[in-house]
PDB file of C-alpha atoms in Angstrom:
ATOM      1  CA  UNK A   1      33.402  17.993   0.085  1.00 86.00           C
ATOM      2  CA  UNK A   2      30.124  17.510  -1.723  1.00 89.00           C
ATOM      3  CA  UNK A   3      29.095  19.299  -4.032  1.00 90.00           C
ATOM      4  CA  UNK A   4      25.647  20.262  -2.603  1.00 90.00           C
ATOM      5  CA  UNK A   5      27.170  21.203   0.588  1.00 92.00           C
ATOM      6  CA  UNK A   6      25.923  18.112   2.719  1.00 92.00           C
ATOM      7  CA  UNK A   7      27.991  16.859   5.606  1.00 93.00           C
ATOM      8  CA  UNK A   8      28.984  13.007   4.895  1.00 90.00           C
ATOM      9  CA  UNK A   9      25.835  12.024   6.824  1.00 91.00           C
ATOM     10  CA  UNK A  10      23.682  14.421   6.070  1.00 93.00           C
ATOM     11  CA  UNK A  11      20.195  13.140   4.251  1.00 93.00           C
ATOM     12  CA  UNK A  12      18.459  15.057   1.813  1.00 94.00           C
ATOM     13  CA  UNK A  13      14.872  16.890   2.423  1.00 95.00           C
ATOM     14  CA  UNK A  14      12.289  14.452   2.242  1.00 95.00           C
ATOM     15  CA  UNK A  15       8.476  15.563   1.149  1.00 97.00           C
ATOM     16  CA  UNK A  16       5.909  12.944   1.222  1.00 96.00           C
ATOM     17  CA  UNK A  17       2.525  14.079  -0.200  1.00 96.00           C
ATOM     18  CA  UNK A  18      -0.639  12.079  -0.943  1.00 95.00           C
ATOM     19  CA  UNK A  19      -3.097  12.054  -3.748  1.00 88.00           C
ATOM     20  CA  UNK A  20      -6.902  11.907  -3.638  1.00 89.00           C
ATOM     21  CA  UNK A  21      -7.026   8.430  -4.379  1.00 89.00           C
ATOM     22  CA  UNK A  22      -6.525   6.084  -0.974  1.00 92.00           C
ATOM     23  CA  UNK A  23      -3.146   4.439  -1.535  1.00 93.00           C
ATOM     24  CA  UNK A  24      -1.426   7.458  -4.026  1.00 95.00           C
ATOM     25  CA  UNK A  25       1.520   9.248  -2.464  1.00 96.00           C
ATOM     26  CA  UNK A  26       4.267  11.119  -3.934  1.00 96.00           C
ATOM     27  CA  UNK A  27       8.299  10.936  -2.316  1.00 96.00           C
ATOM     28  CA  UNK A  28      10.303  13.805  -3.309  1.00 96.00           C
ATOM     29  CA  UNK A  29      14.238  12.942  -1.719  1.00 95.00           C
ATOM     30  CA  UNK A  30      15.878  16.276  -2.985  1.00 93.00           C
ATOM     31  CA  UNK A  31      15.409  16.075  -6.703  1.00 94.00           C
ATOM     32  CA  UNK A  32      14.541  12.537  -6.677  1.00 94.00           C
ATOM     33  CA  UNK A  33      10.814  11.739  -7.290  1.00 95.00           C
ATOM     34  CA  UNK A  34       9.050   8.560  -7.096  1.00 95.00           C
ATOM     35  CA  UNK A  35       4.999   8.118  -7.333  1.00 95.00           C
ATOM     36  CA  UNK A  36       3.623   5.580  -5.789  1.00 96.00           C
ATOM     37  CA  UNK A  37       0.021   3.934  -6.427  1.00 96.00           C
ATOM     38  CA  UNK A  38      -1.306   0.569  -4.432  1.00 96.00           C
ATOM     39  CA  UNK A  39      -4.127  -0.991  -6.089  1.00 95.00           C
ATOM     40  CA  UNK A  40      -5.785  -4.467  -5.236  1.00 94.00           C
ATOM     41  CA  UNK A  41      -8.175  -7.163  -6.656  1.00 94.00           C
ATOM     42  CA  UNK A  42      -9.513 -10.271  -5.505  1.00 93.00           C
ATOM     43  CA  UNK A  43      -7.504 -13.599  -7.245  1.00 94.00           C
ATOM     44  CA  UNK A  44      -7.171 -17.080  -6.330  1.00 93.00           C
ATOM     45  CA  UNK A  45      -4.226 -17.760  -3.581  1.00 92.00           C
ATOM     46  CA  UNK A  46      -0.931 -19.804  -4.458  1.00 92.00           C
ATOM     47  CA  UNK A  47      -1.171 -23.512  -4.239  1.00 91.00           C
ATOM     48  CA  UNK A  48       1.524 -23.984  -1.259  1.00 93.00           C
ATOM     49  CA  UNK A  49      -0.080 -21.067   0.514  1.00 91.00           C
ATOM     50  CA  UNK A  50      -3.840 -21.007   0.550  1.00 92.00           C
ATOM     51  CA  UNK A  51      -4.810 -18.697   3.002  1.00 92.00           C
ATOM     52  CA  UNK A  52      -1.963 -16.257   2.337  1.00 93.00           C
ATOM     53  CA  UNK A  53      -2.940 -12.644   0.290  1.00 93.00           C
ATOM     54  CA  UNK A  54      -0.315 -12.127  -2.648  1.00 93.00           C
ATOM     55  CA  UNK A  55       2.017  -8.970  -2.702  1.00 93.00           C
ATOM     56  CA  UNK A  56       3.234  -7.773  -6.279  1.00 93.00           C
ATOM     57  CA  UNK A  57       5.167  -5.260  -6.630  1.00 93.00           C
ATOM     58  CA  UNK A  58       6.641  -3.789  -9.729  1.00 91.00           C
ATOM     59  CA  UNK A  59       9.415  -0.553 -10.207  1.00 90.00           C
ATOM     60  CA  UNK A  60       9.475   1.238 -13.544  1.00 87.00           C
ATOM     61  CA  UNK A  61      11.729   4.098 -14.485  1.00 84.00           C
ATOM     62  CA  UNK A  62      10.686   5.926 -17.339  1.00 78.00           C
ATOM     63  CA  UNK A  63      12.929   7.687 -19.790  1.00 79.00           C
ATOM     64  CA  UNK A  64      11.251  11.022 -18.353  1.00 80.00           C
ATOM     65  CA  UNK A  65      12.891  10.453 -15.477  1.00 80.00           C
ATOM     66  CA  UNK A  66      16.237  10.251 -16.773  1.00 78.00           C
ATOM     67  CA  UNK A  67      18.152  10.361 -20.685  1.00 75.00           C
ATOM     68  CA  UNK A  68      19.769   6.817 -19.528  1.00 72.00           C
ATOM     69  CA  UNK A  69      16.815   5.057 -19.134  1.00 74.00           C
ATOM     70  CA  UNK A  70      15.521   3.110 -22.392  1.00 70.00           C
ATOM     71  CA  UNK A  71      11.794   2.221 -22.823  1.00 66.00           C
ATOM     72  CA  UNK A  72      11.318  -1.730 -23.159  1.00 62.00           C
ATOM     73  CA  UNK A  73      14.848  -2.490 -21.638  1.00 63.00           C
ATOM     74  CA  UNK A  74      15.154  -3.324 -17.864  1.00 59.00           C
ATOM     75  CA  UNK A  75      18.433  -2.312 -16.685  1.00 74.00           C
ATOM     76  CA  UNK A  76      20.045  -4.315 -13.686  1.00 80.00           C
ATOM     77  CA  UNK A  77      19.608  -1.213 -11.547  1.00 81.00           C
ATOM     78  CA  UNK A  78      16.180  -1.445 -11.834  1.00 85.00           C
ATOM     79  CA  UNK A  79      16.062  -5.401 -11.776  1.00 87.00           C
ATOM     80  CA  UNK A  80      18.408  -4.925  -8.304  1.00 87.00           C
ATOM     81  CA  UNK A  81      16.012  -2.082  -6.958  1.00 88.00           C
ATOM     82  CA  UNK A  82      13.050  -4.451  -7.557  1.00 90.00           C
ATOM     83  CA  UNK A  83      14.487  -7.273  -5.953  1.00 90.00           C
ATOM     84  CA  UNK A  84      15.954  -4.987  -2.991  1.00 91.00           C
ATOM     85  CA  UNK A  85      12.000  -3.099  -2.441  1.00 91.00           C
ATOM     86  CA  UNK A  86      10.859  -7.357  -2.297  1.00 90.00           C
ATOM     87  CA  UNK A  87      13.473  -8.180   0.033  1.00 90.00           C
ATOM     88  CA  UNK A  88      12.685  -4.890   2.435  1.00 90.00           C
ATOM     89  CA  UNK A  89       8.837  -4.891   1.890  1.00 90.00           C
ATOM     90  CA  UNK A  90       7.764  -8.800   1.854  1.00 88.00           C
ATOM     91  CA  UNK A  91      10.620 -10.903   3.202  1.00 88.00           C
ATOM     92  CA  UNK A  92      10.713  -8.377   6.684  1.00 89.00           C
ATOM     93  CA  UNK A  93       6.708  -9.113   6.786  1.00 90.00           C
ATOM     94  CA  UNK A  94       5.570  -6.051   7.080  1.00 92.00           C
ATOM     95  CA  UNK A  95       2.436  -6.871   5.866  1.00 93.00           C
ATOM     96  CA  UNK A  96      -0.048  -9.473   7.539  1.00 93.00           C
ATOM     97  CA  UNK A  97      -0.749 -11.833   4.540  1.00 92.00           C
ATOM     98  CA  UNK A  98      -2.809 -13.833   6.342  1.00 93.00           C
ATOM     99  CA  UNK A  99      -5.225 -10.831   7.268  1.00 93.00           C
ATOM    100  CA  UNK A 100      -5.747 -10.887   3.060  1.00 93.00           C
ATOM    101  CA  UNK A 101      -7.702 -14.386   2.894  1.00 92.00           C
ATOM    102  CA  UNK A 102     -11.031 -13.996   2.298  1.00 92.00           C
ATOM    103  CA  UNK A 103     -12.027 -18.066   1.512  1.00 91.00           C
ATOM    104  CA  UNK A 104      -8.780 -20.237   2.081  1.00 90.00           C
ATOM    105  CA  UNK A 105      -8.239 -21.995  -0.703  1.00 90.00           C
ATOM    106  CA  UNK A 106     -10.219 -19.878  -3.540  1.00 91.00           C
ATOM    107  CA  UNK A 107      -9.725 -16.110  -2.851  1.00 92.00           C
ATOM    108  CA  UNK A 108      -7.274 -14.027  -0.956  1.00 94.00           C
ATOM    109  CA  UNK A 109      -6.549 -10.185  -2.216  1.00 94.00           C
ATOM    110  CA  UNK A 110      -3.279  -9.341  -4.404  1.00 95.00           C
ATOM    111  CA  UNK A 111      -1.922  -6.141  -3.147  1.00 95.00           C
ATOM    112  CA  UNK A 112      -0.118  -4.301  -6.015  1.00 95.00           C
ATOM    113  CA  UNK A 113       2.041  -1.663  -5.708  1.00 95.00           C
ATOM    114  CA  UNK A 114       3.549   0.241  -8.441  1.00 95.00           C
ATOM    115  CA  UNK A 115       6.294   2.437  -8.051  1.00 95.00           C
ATOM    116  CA  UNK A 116       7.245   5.058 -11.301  1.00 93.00           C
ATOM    117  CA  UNK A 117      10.466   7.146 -11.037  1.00 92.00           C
ATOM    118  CA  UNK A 118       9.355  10.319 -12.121  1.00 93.00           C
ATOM    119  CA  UNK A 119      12.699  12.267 -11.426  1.00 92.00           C
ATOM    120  CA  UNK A 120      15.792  10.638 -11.158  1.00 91.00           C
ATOM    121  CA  UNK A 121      18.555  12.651  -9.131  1.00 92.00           C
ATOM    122  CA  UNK A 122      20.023   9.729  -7.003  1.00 89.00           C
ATOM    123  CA  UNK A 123      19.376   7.344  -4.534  1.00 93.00           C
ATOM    124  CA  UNK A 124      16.119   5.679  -5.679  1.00 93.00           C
ATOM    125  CA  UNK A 125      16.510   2.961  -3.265  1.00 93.00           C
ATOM    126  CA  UNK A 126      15.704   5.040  -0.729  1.00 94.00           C
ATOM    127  CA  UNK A 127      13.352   6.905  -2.192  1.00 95.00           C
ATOM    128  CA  UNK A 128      11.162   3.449  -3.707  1.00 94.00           C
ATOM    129  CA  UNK A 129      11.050   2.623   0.077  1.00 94.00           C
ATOM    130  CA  UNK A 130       9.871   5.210   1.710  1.00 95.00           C
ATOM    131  CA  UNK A 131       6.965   5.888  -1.596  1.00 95.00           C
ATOM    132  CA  UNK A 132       6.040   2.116  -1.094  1.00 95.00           C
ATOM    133  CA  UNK A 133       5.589   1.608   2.577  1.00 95.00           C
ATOM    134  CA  UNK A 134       3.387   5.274   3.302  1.00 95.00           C
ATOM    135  CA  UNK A 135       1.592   4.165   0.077  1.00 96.00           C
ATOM    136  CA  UNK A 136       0.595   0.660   1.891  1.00 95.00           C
ATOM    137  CA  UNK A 137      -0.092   2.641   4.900  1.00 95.00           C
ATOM    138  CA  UNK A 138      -2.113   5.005   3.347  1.00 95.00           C
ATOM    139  CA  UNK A 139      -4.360   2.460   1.343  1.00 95.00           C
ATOM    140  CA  UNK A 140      -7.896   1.155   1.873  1.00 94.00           C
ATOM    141  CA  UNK A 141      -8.910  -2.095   0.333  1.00 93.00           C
ATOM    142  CA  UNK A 142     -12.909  -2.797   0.147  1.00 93.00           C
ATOM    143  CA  UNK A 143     -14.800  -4.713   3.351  1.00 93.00           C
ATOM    144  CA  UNK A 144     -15.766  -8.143   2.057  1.00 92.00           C
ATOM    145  CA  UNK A 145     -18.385 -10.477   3.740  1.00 91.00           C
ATOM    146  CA  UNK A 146     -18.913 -14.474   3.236  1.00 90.00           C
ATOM    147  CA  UNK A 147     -21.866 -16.064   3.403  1.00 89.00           C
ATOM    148  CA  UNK A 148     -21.449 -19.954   1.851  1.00 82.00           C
ATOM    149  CA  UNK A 149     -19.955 -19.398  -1.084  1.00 80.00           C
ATOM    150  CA  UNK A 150     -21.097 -16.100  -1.562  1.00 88.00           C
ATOM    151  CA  UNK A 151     -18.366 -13.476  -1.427  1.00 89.00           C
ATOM    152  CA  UNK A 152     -19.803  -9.943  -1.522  1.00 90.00           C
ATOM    153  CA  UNK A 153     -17.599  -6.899  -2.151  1.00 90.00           C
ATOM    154  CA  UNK A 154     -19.162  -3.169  -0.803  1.00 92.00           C
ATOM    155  CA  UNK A 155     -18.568  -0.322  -2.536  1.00 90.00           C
ATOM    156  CA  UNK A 156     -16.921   2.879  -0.672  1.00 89.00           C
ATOM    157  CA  UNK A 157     -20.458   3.684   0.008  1.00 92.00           C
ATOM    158  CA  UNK A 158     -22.287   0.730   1.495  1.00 93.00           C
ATOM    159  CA  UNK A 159     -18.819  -0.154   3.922  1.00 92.00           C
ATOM    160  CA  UNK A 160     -15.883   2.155   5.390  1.00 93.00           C
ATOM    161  CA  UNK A 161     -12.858   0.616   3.580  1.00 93.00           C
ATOM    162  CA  UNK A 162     -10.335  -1.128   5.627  1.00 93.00           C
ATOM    163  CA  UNK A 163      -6.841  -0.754   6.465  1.00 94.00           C
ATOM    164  CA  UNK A 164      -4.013  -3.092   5.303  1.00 94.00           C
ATOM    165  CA  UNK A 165      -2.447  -4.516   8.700  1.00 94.00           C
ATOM    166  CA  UNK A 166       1.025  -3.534   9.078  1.00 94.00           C
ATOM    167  CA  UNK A 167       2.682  -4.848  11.670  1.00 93.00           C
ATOM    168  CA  UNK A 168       6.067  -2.645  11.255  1.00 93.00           C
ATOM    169  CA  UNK A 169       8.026  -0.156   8.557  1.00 94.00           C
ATOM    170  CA  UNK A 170      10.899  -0.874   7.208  1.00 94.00           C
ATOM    171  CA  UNK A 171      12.595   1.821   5.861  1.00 93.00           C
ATOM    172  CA  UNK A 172      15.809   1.384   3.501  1.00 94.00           C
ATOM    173  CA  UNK A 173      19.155   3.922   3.578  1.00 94.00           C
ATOM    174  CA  UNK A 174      22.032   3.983   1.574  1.00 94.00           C
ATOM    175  CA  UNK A 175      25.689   4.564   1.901  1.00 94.00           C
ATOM    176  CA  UNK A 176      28.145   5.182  -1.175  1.00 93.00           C
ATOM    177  CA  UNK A 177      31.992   3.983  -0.688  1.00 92.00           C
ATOM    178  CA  UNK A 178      34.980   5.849  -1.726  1.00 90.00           C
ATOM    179  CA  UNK A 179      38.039   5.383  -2.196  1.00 87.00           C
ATOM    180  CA  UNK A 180      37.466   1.368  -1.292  1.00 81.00           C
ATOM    181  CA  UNK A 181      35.722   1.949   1.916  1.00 80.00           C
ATOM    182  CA  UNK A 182      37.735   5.223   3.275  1.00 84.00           C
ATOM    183  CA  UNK A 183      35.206   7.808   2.962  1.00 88.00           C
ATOM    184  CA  UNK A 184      31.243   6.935   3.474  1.00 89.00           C
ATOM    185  CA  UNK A 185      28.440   9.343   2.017  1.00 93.00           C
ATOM    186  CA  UNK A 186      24.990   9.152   3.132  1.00 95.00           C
ATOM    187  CA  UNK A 187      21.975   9.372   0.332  1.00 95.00           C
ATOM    188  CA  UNK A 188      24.070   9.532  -2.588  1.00 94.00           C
ATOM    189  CA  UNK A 189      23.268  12.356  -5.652  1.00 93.00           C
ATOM    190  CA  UNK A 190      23.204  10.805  -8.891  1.00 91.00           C
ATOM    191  CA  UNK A 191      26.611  12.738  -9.793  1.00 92.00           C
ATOM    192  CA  UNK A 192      27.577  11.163  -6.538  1.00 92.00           C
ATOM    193  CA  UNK A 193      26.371   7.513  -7.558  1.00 90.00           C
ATOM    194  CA  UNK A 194      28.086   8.012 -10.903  1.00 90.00           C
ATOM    195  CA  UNK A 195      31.676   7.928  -9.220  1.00 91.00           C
ATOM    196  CA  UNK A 196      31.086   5.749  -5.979  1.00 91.00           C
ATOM    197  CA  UNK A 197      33.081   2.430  -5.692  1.00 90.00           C
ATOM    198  CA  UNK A 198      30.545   0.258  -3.747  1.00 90.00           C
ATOM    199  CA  UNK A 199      26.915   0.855  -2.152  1.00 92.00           C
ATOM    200  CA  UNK A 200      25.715  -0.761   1.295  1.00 93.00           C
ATOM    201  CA  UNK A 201      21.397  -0.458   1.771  1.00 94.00           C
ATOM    202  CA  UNK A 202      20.403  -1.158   5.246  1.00 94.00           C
ATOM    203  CA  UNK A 203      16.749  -1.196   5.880  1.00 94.00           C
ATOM    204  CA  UNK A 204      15.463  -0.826   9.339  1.00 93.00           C
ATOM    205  CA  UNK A 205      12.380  -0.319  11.323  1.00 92.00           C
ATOM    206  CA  UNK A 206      11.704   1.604  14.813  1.00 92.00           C
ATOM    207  CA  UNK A 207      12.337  -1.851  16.833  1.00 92.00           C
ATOM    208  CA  UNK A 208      15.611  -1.147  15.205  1.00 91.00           C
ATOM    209  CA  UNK A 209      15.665  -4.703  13.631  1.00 91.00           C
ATOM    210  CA  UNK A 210      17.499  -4.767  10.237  1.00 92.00           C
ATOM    211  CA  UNK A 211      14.867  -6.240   7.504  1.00 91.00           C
ATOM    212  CA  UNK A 212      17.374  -6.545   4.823  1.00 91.00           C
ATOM    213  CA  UNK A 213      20.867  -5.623   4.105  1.00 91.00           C
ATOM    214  CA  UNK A 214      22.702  -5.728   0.940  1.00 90.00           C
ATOM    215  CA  UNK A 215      26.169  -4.810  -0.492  1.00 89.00           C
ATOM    216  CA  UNK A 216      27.259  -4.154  -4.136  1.00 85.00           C
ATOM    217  CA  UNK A 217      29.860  -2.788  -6.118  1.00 81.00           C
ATOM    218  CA  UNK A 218      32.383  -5.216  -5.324  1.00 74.00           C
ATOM    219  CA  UNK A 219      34.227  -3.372  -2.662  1.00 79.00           C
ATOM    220  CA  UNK A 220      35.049  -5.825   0.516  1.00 81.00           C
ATOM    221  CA  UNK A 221      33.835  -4.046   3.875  1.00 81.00           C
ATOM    222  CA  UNK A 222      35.139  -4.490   7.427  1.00 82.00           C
ATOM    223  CA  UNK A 223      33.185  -4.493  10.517  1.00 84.00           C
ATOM    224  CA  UNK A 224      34.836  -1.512  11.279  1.00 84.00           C
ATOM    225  CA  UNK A 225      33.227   0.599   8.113  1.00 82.00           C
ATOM    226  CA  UNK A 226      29.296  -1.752   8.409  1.00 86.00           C
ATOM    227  CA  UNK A 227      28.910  -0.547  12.354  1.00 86.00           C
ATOM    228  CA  UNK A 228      28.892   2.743  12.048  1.00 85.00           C
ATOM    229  CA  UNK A 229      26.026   2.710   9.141  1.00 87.00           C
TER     230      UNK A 229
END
């Protein structure tokens, strides 16, 4: 039984809303709120990839959002969250870098996204996800034209901004183990998270291709106990 009366697959109500600003949206998964904010700026591309854009993204979780979380220290959740939100948002390629180069070899736009836990209840994997991929779907960068080596940038104003290109949406869910792998929860609470023996994140998109998949906790799963997630 859990404690908030959810069936073992049962997912928590999710509430996307979006700010003012083009690229702003909060995810509310239960208790569980993450903000997330895309901003962009035009820098010089990376040597072995000239006319590829640059993605940066960057997870903080505030003390506000929970009395575990220190200011200045990164914990290895949020290193492993970090490193999960790269593998799901820029190894799937989501995002057309290529679309990003303005002049190969001297500017491309860096797409940033920031993510900030602002409630912490459980299951932020999920929750970073789904903030960070309707944020990137939901921003405008400025139209840019070239003319020699003249790069002009318009303002809101002068040129409609334009869309990132997105080619799909991954979207990551979690499963907590029990009990070494007899009983499987869907979208673990934090009380939940606090007692679980392992954790298995599948992210997915509507071509139902997995984008990433990733296993911790230690616990050794059988074919038997991955299918059915």
């Amino acid at each position: 039984q859990r404690l908030d009366g959810r069936q073992c697959y049962d997912y928590r109500n999710v509430r996307i809303s979006f700010g003012t600003d083009r690229g702003c949206c909060i995810v509310e998964l239960g208790k569980t709120r993450v903000l997330a904010q895309v901003s962009c700026e035009l820098v010089p591309p990376k040597p072995n990839r000239p006319t590829e854009g640059v993605l940066f993204f960057n997870l903080e979780l505030s003390p506000m959002a929970a009395p575990g979380f220190e200011p200045g220290r990164q914990p290895d959740l949020l290193v492993n969250v970090n490193r999960l939100i790269e593998r799901c948002l820029r190894n799937s390629k989501c995002i057309d870098t290529e679309s990003l180069c303005v002049v190969a070899g001297e500017k491309v736009w860096q797409i940033r996204l920031d993510l900030h836990l602002l409630n912490h209840d459980g299951n932020i994997i999920d929750a970073a996800s789904m903030a960070g991929i309707a944020a990137l779907c939901h921003f405008r960068r400025p139209d840019v034209s070239v003319q020699g080596e003249e790069v002009t940038v318009y303002t809101p104003e002068e040129r409609d901004p334009v869309p990132l290109s997105i080619h799909h949406m991954p979207i990551c869910v979690s499963f907590a183990f029990f009990q070494q792998g007899t009983y499987l929860l869907v979208d673990p609470s934090e009380r939940e998270e606090n007692v679980m023996d392992g954790l298995l994140v599948i992210a997915m998109n509507k071509h139902q291709e997995i984008c990433t998949i990733q296993s911790s906790g230690g616990i050794m799963l059988v074919k038997d106990q991955v299918n059915p997630c």
